[in-house]
Short mmCIF file of C-alpha atoms (C1' of nucleotides) in Angstrom, two decimals:
data_model
loop_
_atom_site.label_atom_id
_atom_site.label_comp_id
_atom_site.label_asym_id
_atom_site.label_seq_id
_atom_site.Cartn_x
_atom_site.Cartn_y
_atom_site.Cartn_z
CA MET A 1 5.94 -21.09 14.85
CA THR A 2 6.96 -24.64 14.08
CA GLU A 3 9.52 -25.50 16.77
CA GLN A 4 11.83 -28.45 16.54
CA PRO A 5 14.92 -27.95 18.72
CA GLY A 6 15.08 -29.40 22.26
CA ARG A 7 12.99 -26.69 23.88
CA ARG A 8 9.40 -27.82 24.42
CA VAL A 9 6.56 -25.39 23.85
CA ARG A 10 4.46 -24.55 26.83
CA ALA A 11 0.80 -25.52 26.59
CA ASP A 12 -0.57 -21.98 26.95
CA ALA A 13 1.83 -20.73 24.30
CA ARG A 14 0.58 -23.29 21.83
CA ARG A 15 -3.02 -22.46 22.69
CA ASN A 16 -2.34 -18.80 22.04
CA THR A 17 -0.65 -19.30 18.67
CA ASP A 18 -3.62 -21.35 17.56
CA ALA A 19 -6.09 -18.78 18.82
CA LEU A 20 -4.11 -16.05 17.08
CA LEU A 21 -4.04 -17.82 13.75
CA GLU A 22 -7.75 -18.45 13.92
CA ALA A 23 -8.56 -14.90 15.01
CA ALA A 24 -6.27 -13.40 12.39
CA ALA A 25 -7.83 -15.48 9.63
CA ALA A 26 -11.28 -14.27 10.69
CA VAL A 27 -10.25 -10.63 11.04
CA PHE A 28 -8.34 -10.56 7.77
CA ALA A 29 -11.32 -12.13 6.02
CA THR A 30 -13.71 -9.44 7.23
CA SER A 31 -11.55 -6.34 7.62
CA GLY A 32 -8.85 -7.14 5.08
CA VAL A 33 -5.15 -7.82 5.61
CA ASP A 34 -4.62 -4.23 6.71
CA ALA A 35 -6.60 -4.75 9.89
CA PRO A 36 -4.77 -3.48 13.00
CA VAL A 37 -2.78 -5.99 15.03
CA ARG A 38 -4.64 -4.91 18.15
CA GLU A 39 -7.90 -6.03 16.60
CA VAL A 40 -6.51 -9.51 16.07
CA ALA A 41 -5.12 -9.56 19.60
CA THR A 42 -8.47 -8.59 21.08
CA LYS A 43 -10.36 -11.12 19.00
CA ALA A 44 -7.93 -13.80 20.20
CA GLY A 45 -8.38 -12.65 23.80
CA VAL A 46 -4.69 -11.86 24.10
CA GLY A 47 -2.43 -8.82 24.61
CA VAL A 48 -0.46 -7.29 21.76
CA GLY A 49 2.75 -8.36 23.43
CA THR A 50 1.70 -11.96 22.96
CA VAL A 51 1.08 -11.43 19.28
CA TYR A 52 4.58 -10.07 18.85
CA ARG A 53 6.08 -12.88 20.93
CA HIS A 54 4.76 -15.39 18.40
CA PHE A 55 5.00 -13.24 15.29
CA PRO A 56 7.84 -10.73 15.56
CA LYS A 57 6.50 -8.69 12.67
CA ARG A 58 2.98 -8.00 11.58
CA SER A 59 3.87 -9.48 8.21
CA ASP A 60 4.92 -12.74 9.88
CA LEU A 61 1.35 -13.08 11.14
CA VAL A 62 -0.01 -12.44 7.68
CA ALA A 63 2.41 -14.95 6.16
CA ALA A 64 1.53 -17.56 8.78
CA VAL A 65 -2.19 -17.17 8.10
CA PHE A 66 -1.45 -17.52 4.43
CA ARG A 67 0.56 -20.70 4.87
CA HIS A 68 -2.10 -22.07 7.17
CA SER A 69 -4.85 -21.56 4.63
CA VAL A 70 -2.68 -22.92 1.82
CA ASP A 71 -2.21 -26.04 3.92
CA SER A 72 -5.86 -26.54 4.64
CA CYS A 73 -6.74 -26.08 0.98
CA ALA A 74 -3.99 -28.42 -0.21
CA ASP A 75 -4.91 -31.02 2.38
CA ALA A 76 -8.44 -31.08 1.06
CA ALA A 77 -7.22 -32.63 -2.19
CA PRO A 78 -6.49 -36.18 -0.98
CA VAL A 79 -9.69 -36.15 1.07
CA LEU A 80 -11.79 -35.25 -1.96
CA ALA A 81 -9.91 -37.83 -4.01
CA ALA A 82 -10.88 -40.51 -1.50
CA GLU A 83 -14.52 -39.52 -1.41
CA HIS A 84 -15.29 -38.89 -5.07
CA GLY A 85 -14.50 -40.10 -8.55
CA PRO A 86 -11.37 -38.62 -10.17
CA GLY A 87 -13.18 -36.15 -12.40
CA GLU A 88 -15.50 -34.89 -9.69
CA ALA A 89 -12.73 -34.67 -7.11
CA LEU A 90 -10.79 -32.48 -9.51
CA ALA A 91 -13.75 -30.20 -10.15
CA LEU A 92 -14.61 -29.95 -6.46
CA TRP A 93 -11.06 -29.14 -5.48
CA LEU A 94 -10.77 -26.44 -8.08
CA GLN A 95 -13.88 -24.84 -6.62
CA ARG A 96 -12.28 -25.07 -3.19
CA TYR A 97 -9.15 -23.48 -4.60
CA THR A 98 -11.30 -20.79 -6.18
CA SER A 99 -12.68 -19.73 -2.84
CA PHE A 100 -9.19 -19.83 -1.40
CA ILE A 101 -8.05 -17.38 -4.05
CA ALA A 102 -11.09 -15.21 -3.44
CA THR A 103 -9.97 -14.55 0.14
CA LYS A 104 -6.52 -13.53 -1.02
CA ARG A 105 -7.43 -10.30 -2.73
CA GLY A 106 -5.59 -7.92 -0.45
CA LEU A 107 -2.62 -10.21 -0.23
CA ALA A 108 -1.71 -9.94 -3.88
CA ALA A 109 -0.60 -6.36 -3.28
CA ALA A 110 1.25 -7.26 -0.09
CA LEU A 111 3.19 -9.98 -1.87
CA HIS A 112 4.88 -7.40 -4.04
CA SER A 113 5.54 -5.02 -1.17
CA GLY A 114 9.11 -6.19 -0.83
CA ASP A 115 8.68 -7.30 2.77
CA PRO A 116 11.09 -10.24 3.25
CA ALA A 117 8.48 -12.09 5.30
CA PHE A 118 6.63 -12.73 2.05
CA ASP A 119 9.60 -13.82 -0.03
CA ALA A 120 9.08 -17.50 0.60
CA LEU A 121 5.33 -17.54 0.06
CA PRO A 122 5.21 -18.05 -3.72
CA ALA A 123 7.49 -21.08 -3.37
CA TYR A 124 5.33 -22.39 -0.54
CA PHE A 125 2.24 -21.91 -2.66
CA ASP A 126 3.72 -23.89 -5.55
CA GLY A 127 5.27 -26.49 -3.29
CA ARG A 128 1.93 -27.37 -1.77
CA PHE A 129 -0.53 -26.80 -4.60
CA ARG A 130 1.34 -28.23 -7.55
CA PRO A 131 1.66 -31.74 -6.06
CA ALA A 132 -1.89 -31.59 -4.71
CA LEU A 133 -3.42 -30.63 -8.02
CA GLY A 134 -0.93 -32.83 -9.87
CA ALA A 135 -2.24 -35.93 -8.14
CA LEU A 136 -5.86 -35.05 -8.85
CA LEU A 137 -5.07 -34.33 -12.49
CA GLU A 138 -3.13 -37.54 -12.90
CA SER A 139 -5.97 -39.66 -11.56
CA ALA A 140 -8.49 -37.90 -13.74
CA VAL A 141 -6.28 -38.35 -16.78
CA ALA A 142 -5.69 -42.00 -15.94
CA ALA A 143 -9.45 -42.48 -15.64
CA GLY A 144 -9.81 -40.94 -19.08
CA GLU A 145 -12.01 -38.17 -17.74
CA VAL A 146 -9.69 -35.34 -18.60
CA ARG A 147 -7.22 -34.47 -21.34
CA ASP A 148 -3.58 -35.05 -20.63
CA ASP A 149 -1.88 -31.90 -21.88
CA VAL A 150 -2.39 -29.60 -18.93
CA GLU A 151 0.27 -28.68 -16.41
CA PRO A 152 -0.79 -28.21 -12.76
CA GLY A 153 1.12 -24.95 -12.51
CA ASP A 154 -0.56 -23.49 -15.56
CA LEU A 155 -3.98 -24.49 -14.34
CA LEU A 156 -3.36 -22.99 -10.90
CA ARG A 157 -2.30 -19.72 -12.42
CA ALA A 158 -5.15 -19.68 -14.90
CA VAL A 159 -7.79 -20.18 -12.23
CA ALA A 160 -6.18 -17.59 -10.00
CA ASN A 161 -6.15 -15.02 -12.77
CA LEU A 162 -9.70 -15.83 -13.72
CA CYS A 163 -10.87 -15.25 -10.16
CA LEU A 164 -8.87 -12.14 -9.41
CA ALA A 165 -9.75 -10.50 -12.71
CA GLY A 166 -13.46 -11.33 -12.84
CA SER A 167 -14.28 -10.62 -9.23
CA ASP A 168 -15.72 -7.16 -9.89
CA VAL A 169 -18.29 -8.53 -12.28
CA GLY A 170 -20.38 -10.49 -9.83
CA PRO A 171 -20.40 -13.03 -7.02
CA ASP A 172 -20.43 -16.45 -8.64
CA HIS A 173 -18.93 -15.24 -11.86
CA SER A 174 -15.68 -16.88 -10.79
CA ARG A 175 -17.45 -20.13 -10.06
CA ARG A 176 -19.01 -20.23 -13.51
CA MET A 177 -15.73 -19.37 -15.20
CA VAL A 178 -13.93 -22.12 -13.37
CA ASP A 179 -16.69 -24.58 -14.28
CA LEU A 180 -16.16 -23.56 -17.86
CA LEU A 181 -12.47 -24.22 -17.53
CA VAL A 182 -13.12 -27.65 -16.08
CA ASP A 183 -15.44 -28.45 -18.96
CA GLY A 184 -12.61 -27.42 -21.21
CA LEU A 185 -10.39 -29.96 -19.50
CA ARG A 186 -12.93 -32.63 -20.19
CA TYR A 187 -13.38 -31.71 -23.80
CA GLY A 188 -10.35 -33.02 -25.57
CA VAL A 189 -10.05 -36.44 -23.92
CA SER A 190 -8.12 -38.76 -26.14
CA PRO A 191 -10.02 -42.06 -26.33
CA MET B 1 -5.54 23.53 -7.47
CA THR B 2 -6.68 25.09 -10.71
CA GLU B 3 -9.01 27.86 -9.55
CA GLN B 4 -11.49 29.55 -11.82
CA PRO B 5 -14.32 31.08 -9.78
CA GLY B 6 -14.25 34.76 -8.88
CA ARG B 7 -11.87 34.45 -5.96
CA ARG B 8 -8.34 35.39 -6.97
CA VAL B 9 -5.42 33.36 -5.65
CA ARG B 10 -2.96 35.17 -3.50
CA ALA B 11 0.58 35.41 -4.87
CA ASP B 12 2.23 33.58 -1.98
CA ALA B 13 -0.33 30.81 -2.20
CA ARG B 14 0.47 30.24 -5.83
CA ARG B 15 4.20 30.31 -5.10
CA ASN B 16 3.72 27.67 -2.43
CA THR B 17 1.66 25.31 -4.56
CA ASP B 18 4.35 25.47 -7.21
CA ALA B 19 7.12 24.88 -4.69
CA LEU B 20 5.16 21.97 -3.25
CA LEU B 21 4.61 20.32 -6.60
CA GLU B 22 8.26 20.63 -7.43
CA ALA B 23 9.43 19.41 -4.02
CA ALA B 24 6.97 16.53 -4.06
CA ALA B 25 8.10 15.43 -7.51
CA ALA B 26 11.71 15.41 -6.31
CA VAL B 27 10.98 13.62 -3.06
CA PHE B 28 8.72 11.02 -4.66
CA ALA B 29 11.39 10.39 -7.27
CA THR B 30 14.09 9.68 -4.69
CA SER B 31 12.17 8.29 -1.69
CA GLY B 32 9.18 6.84 -3.49
CA VAL B 33 5.51 7.83 -3.33
CA ASP B 34 5.33 6.66 0.27
CA ALA B 35 7.60 9.44 1.48
CA PRO B 36 6.21 11.30 4.51
CA VAL B 37 4.28 14.50 3.87
CA ARG B 38 6.53 16.30 6.33
CA GLU B 39 9.53 15.55 4.15
CA VAL B 40 7.86 17.21 1.18
CA ALA B 41 6.86 20.17 3.33
CA THR B 42 10.41 20.65 4.59
CA LYS B 43 11.89 20.37 1.11
CA ALA B 44 9.44 22.99 -0.09
CA GLY B 45 10.34 25.24 2.86
CA VAL B 46 6.77 25.20 4.10
CA GLY B 47 4.79 23.97 7.11
CA VAL B 48 2.63 20.84 6.96
CA GLY B 49 -0.46 22.96 7.43
CA THR B 50 0.28 24.63 4.13
CA VAL B 51 0.55 21.30 2.37
CA TYR B 52 -2.88 20.31 3.64
CA ARG B 53 -4.35 23.68 2.74
CA HIS B 54 -3.48 23.03 -0.90
CA PHE B 55 -3.89 19.27 -0.93
CA PRO B 56 -6.51 18.17 1.58
CA LYS B 57 -5.35 14.56 1.41
CA ARG B 58 -1.91 13.13 0.91
CA SER B 59 -3.27 11.31 -2.14
CA ASP B 60 -4.33 14.63 -3.67
CA LEU B 61 -0.70 15.68 -3.64
CA VAL B 62 0.33 12.45 -5.30
CA ALA B 63 -2.39 12.80 -7.91
CA ALA B 64 -1.40 16.41 -8.59
CA VAL B 65 2.23 15.46 -9.13
CA PHE B 66 1.09 12.74 -11.46
CA ARG B 67 -1.06 15.07 -13.53
CA HIS B 68 1.72 17.63 -13.60
CA SER B 69 4.21 15.14 -15.00
CA VAL B 70 1.67 13.80 -17.48
CA ASP B 71 1.23 17.34 -18.70
CA SER B 72 4.90 18.04 -19.12
CA CYS B 73 5.40 14.80 -21.01
CA ALA B 74 2.40 15.36 -23.26
CA ASP B 75 3.42 18.94 -23.93
CA ALA B 76 6.78 17.74 -25.18
CA ALA B 77 5.11 16.11 -28.17
CA PRO B 78 4.29 19.23 -30.22
CA VAL B 79 7.70 20.69 -29.39
CA LEU B 80 9.50 17.63 -30.69
CA ALA B 81 7.24 17.62 -33.73
CA ALA B 82 8.29 21.16 -34.52
CA GLU B 83 11.99 20.47 -34.10
CA HIS B 84 12.39 17.12 -35.85
CA GLY B 85 11.15 15.08 -38.76
CA PRO B 86 7.96 13.07 -38.17
CA GLY B 87 9.67 9.71 -37.68
CA GLU B 88 12.34 11.02 -35.38
CA ALA B 89 9.91 13.10 -33.37
CA LEU B 90 7.85 9.98 -32.78
CA ALA B 91 10.88 7.96 -31.68
CA LEU B 92 12.14 10.72 -29.40
CA TRP B 93 8.79 11.22 -27.77
CA LEU B 94 8.39 7.53 -27.08
CA GLN B 95 11.73 7.61 -25.30
CA ARG B 96 10.52 10.59 -23.31
CA TYR B 97 7.36 8.67 -22.48
CA THR B 98 9.50 5.70 -21.49
CA SER B 99 11.30 7.67 -18.85
CA PHE B 100 8.00 9.07 -17.67
CA ILE B 101 6.73 5.55 -17.11
CA ALA B 102 9.96 4.60 -15.36
CA THR B 103 9.28 7.15 -12.62
CA LYS B 104 5.80 5.79 -12.06
CA ARG B 105 6.74 2.46 -10.56
CA GLY B 106 5.34 3.00 -7.09
CA LEU B 107 2.26 4.68 -8.44
CA ALA B 108 0.98 1.61 -10.23
CA ALA B 109 0.20 0.03 -6.86
CA ALA B 110 -1.36 3.22 -5.51
CA LEU B 111 -3.66 3.47 -8.51
CA HIS B 112 -5.40 0.29 -7.52
CA SER B 113 -5.59 1.21 -3.85
CA GLY B 114 -9.19 2.34 -4.17
CA ASP B 115 -8.47 5.88 -3.02
CA PRO B 116 -11.01 8.10 -4.82
CA ALA B 117 -8.31 10.72 -5.42
CA PHE B 118 -6.87 8.39 -8.04
CA ASP B 119 -10.11 7.51 -9.78
CA ALA B 120 -9.77 10.16 -12.45
CA LEU B 121 -6.11 9.58 -13.24
CA PRO B 122 -6.42 6.85 -15.88
CA ALA B 123 -8.84 9.01 -17.85
CA TYR B 124 -6.48 11.96 -17.50
CA PHE B 125 -3.63 9.83 -18.72
CA ASP B 126 -5.54 8.75 -21.82
CA GLY B 127 -6.99 12.18 -22.41
CA ARG B 128 -3.58 13.77 -22.63
CA PHE B 129 -1.42 11.05 -24.09
CA ARG B 130 -3.69 9.63 -26.77
CA PRO B 131 -4.05 12.91 -28.67
CA ALA B 132 -0.38 13.72 -28.18
CA LEU B 133 0.83 10.43 -29.53
CA GLY B 134 -1.97 10.36 -32.09
CA ALA B 135 -0.71 13.54 -33.72
CA LEU B 136 2.87 12.27 -33.87
CA LEU B 137 1.73 8.96 -35.33
CA GLU B 138 -0.45 10.64 -37.90
CA SER B 139 2.38 12.82 -39.17
CA ALA B 140 4.75 9.88 -39.33
CA VAL B 141 2.19 7.84 -41.22
CA ALA B 142 1.47 10.71 -43.58
CA ALA B 143 5.20 11.05 -44.24
CA GLY B 144 5.27 7.36 -45.06
CA GLU B 145 7.78 6.67 -42.32
CA VAL B 146 5.58 4.42 -40.27
CA ARG B 147 2.88 1.83 -40.88
CA ASP B 148 -0.71 2.94 -40.51
CA ASP B 149 -2.31 0.15 -38.51
CA VAL B 150 -1.33 1.12 -34.98
CA GLU B 151 -3.64 2.71 -32.44
CA PRO B 152 -2.14 5.32 -30.07
CA GLY B 153 -3.80 3.67 -27.08
CA ASP B 154 -2.36 0.28 -27.88
CA LEU B 155 1.09 1.68 -28.37
CA LEU B 156 0.95 3.59 -25.09
CA ARG B 157 -0.06 0.49 -23.22
CA ALA B 158 2.51 -1.67 -24.97
CA VAL B 159 5.38 0.64 -24.12
CA ALA B 160 4.21 0.98 -20.54
CA ASN B 161 4.03 -2.77 -20.08
CA LEU B 162 7.38 -3.21 -21.72
CA CYS B 163 8.98 -0.77 -19.31
CA LEU B 164 7.29 -1.90 -16.14
CA ALA B 165 7.91 -5.56 -16.84
CA GLY B 166 11.51 -5.34 -18.03
CA SER B 167 12.76 -2.91 -15.44
CA ASP B 168 14.34 -5.57 -13.22
CA VAL B 169 16.51 -6.83 -16.04
CA GLY B 170 18.75 -3.82 -16.43
CA PRO B 171 18.92 -0.07 -16.83
CA ASP B 172 18.55 0.67 -20.53
CA HIS B 173 16.79 -2.57 -21.27
CA SER B 174 13.59 -0.57 -21.58
CA ARG B 175 15.21 1.85 -23.96
CA ARG B 176 16.37 -0.94 -26.25
CA MET B 177 12.98 -2.63 -26.17
CA VAL B 178 11.23 0.57 -27.09
CA ASP B 179 13.70 1.15 -29.92
CA LEU B 180 12.85 -2.31 -31.12
CA LEU B 181 9.18 -1.46 -31.05
CA VAL B 182 9.77 1.71 -33.03
CA ASP B 183 11.70 -0.24 -35.62
CA GLY B 184 8.70 -2.52 -35.76
CA LEU B 185 6.53 0.47 -36.56
CA ARG B 186 8.81 1.38 -39.42
CA TYR B 187 8.91 -2.09 -40.83
CA GLY B 188 5.61 -2.59 -42.58
CA VAL B 189 5.28 0.78 -44.33
CA SER B 190 2.95 0.48 -47.27
CA PRO B 191 4.59 2.18 -50.28
"C1'" DG C 1 1.43 54.74 3.45
"C1'" DA C 2 -1.59 53.37 7.36
"C1'" DA C 3 -5.48 50.71 8.54
"C1'" DC C 4 -8.11 46.80 7.71
"C1'" DT C 5 -9.69 42.17 6.43
"C1'" DA C 6 -9.76 38.05 3.95
"C1'" DT C 7 -6.54 34.68 3.08
"C1'" DA C 8 -2.74 31.90 4.00
"C1'" DC C 9 0.91 30.21 7.01
"C1'" DG C 10 3.43 27.28 10.54
"C1'" DG C 11 3.80 23.96 13.54
"C1'" DA C 12 2.11 22.07 17.90
"C1'" DA C 13 -1.23 18.68 18.93
"C1'" DC C 14 -4.12 14.60 18.09
"C1'" DC C 15 -5.01 10.02 16.57
"C1'" DG C 16 -4.20 5.37 14.92
"C1'" DC C 17 -0.92 1.90 14.14
"C1'" DG C 18 3.37 -0.98 14.44
"C1'" DT C 19 6.56 -2.25 17.71
"C1'" DT C 20 9.18 -2.50 22.17
"C1'" DC C 21 9.72 -3.02 27.10
"C1'" DC C 22 9.24 -4.79 31.44
"C1'" DG C 23 6.96 -6.13 35.80
"C1'" DC C 24 3.83 -9.80 36.76
"C1'" DT C 25 1.73 -14.64 36.00
"C1'" DT C 26 1.69 -19.32 34.68
"C1'" DT C 27 3.64 -23.70 33.60
"C1'" DG C 28 6.38 -27.54 34.36
"C1'" DT C 29 9.69 -29.65 37.42
"C1'" DC C 30 11.92 -31.48 41.62
"C1'" DG D 1 5.03 -26.34 47.73
"C1'" DA D 2 8.86 -23.96 45.91
"C1'" DC D 3 11.59 -22.37 42.16
"C1'" DA D 4 13.16 -20.89 37.55
"C1'" DA D 5 12.10 -20.55 32.99
"C1'" DA D 6 8.79 -19.33 29.70
"C1'" DG D 7 5.14 -16.65 28.60
"C1'" DC D 8 1.75 -12.83 29.23
"C1'" DG D 9 -0.50 -8.09 29.14
"C1'" DG D 10 -0.67 -3.66 28.23
"C1'" DA D 11 1.48 0.82 28.97
"C1'" DA D 12 4.61 3.43 26.35
"C1'" DC D 13 7.34 4.92 22.27
"C1'" DG D 14 8.03 6.53 17.46
"C1'" DC D 15 6.22 7.67 13.23
"C1'" DG D 16 3.06 9.19 9.83
"C1'" DG D 17 -1.44 11.43 8.40
"C1'" DT D 18 -4.49 15.01 9.60
"C1'" DT D 19 -6.54 18.88 12.26
"C1'" DC D 20 -6.58 23.25 14.73
"C1'" DC D 21 -5.74 27.72 15.73
"C1'" DG D 22 -3.03 31.82 16.88
"C1'" DT D 23 -0.13 34.59 13.94
"C1'" DA D 24 1.60 36.77 9.60
"C1'" DT D 25 0.82 38.71 5.14
"C1'" DA D 26 -1.16 40.13 0.50
"C1'" DG D 27 -4.21 43.03 -1.40
"C1'" DT D 28 -7.43 46.79 -0.85
"C1'" DT D 29 -9.28 51.14 0.56
"C1'" DC D 30 -8.82 55.79 1.89
#
DNA sequence: GAACTATACGGAACCGCGTTCCGCTTTGTC
DNA sequence: GACAAAGCGGAACGCGGTTCCGTATAGTTC
């Protein structure tokens, strides 16, 4: 995926990896992470051989899509922070994170499948989300809009559990629960 | 499996179902629940066709093995009750239940796979284990060996969680934890 | 116990999926 | 424009679940 050493990546190769990541994200979102590799290949307008050239194992593709979507969610944090007040940015990002989690249903099982391709994902998740949320929290705390006794990691986990557990109940149940949680953050502000 | 209606089961058919259940239990125990059907068939000395005659879907076989082992564990309760004092019978059965849970590692994932063959299993689990443990508890309480504020269902769940969570730590970690729990039961006896 | 039929058996065959292989195409360079 | 390296496509392989069907057998009837 991410190449560094001397060898330069050919233009078509780069184009194909991008197309594959995009196609895979779409296919996994609609058909679940168990969708056949061929389906992804077709959607990307590419042969299976090409998929396996870029992602030696099926699980590498899944992991790459995961990392990719973690990145885009984490990268949204500074953008929101620049465009909104601290409290609102925090709330908006948590909603964004909520929908990220919602698309990761099938993955939860895969993560515990023992496939080594997934070993590094939890660390990646924390490494990207904790700082992202940490910054938002800090600003909100500094602005006095939010209490100061909440750890980013705990909040991430809490929201994730809330979403994964309450998903059967109804569509925007998760959204409401997360709103509730955010209100909870706002409650105990020390003057 | 369990036939009732007019049609009588042929002797060889019955022999084969039994052999299959036994073989499947053995294979699943060593190779996990994902072991190939063919492996079970071979171990049972039977063709694949025969497996599918008795268990239309692979998951039906898995479910049948599960029910079978639930039964044998639940049936142990009255036997232990007859052979030991109330408190000891309770402790011994919980250890038996502990090792039952230990063999069900891979199944936990399967249960949430959405396969309809597994839908009825949780109810079966409760239906057999709650009465079994309930009787043991009741006797122990009546004998004044154990406190009276514990629900069978809660205890079953607690032990299961204890075992499934602590399994990575070490072999008899579960055993010690369950012993601890039993001691906890004995602690608060009201005179 | 021989004939007969419903029932059950075995395993080859089929299908979908992950993965590999390899002859052909494209890119980048001189 | 020619050449080699890098990349591509898709046929082909192996494996696992499931189906099919010709054959064998249990149980029954005389």
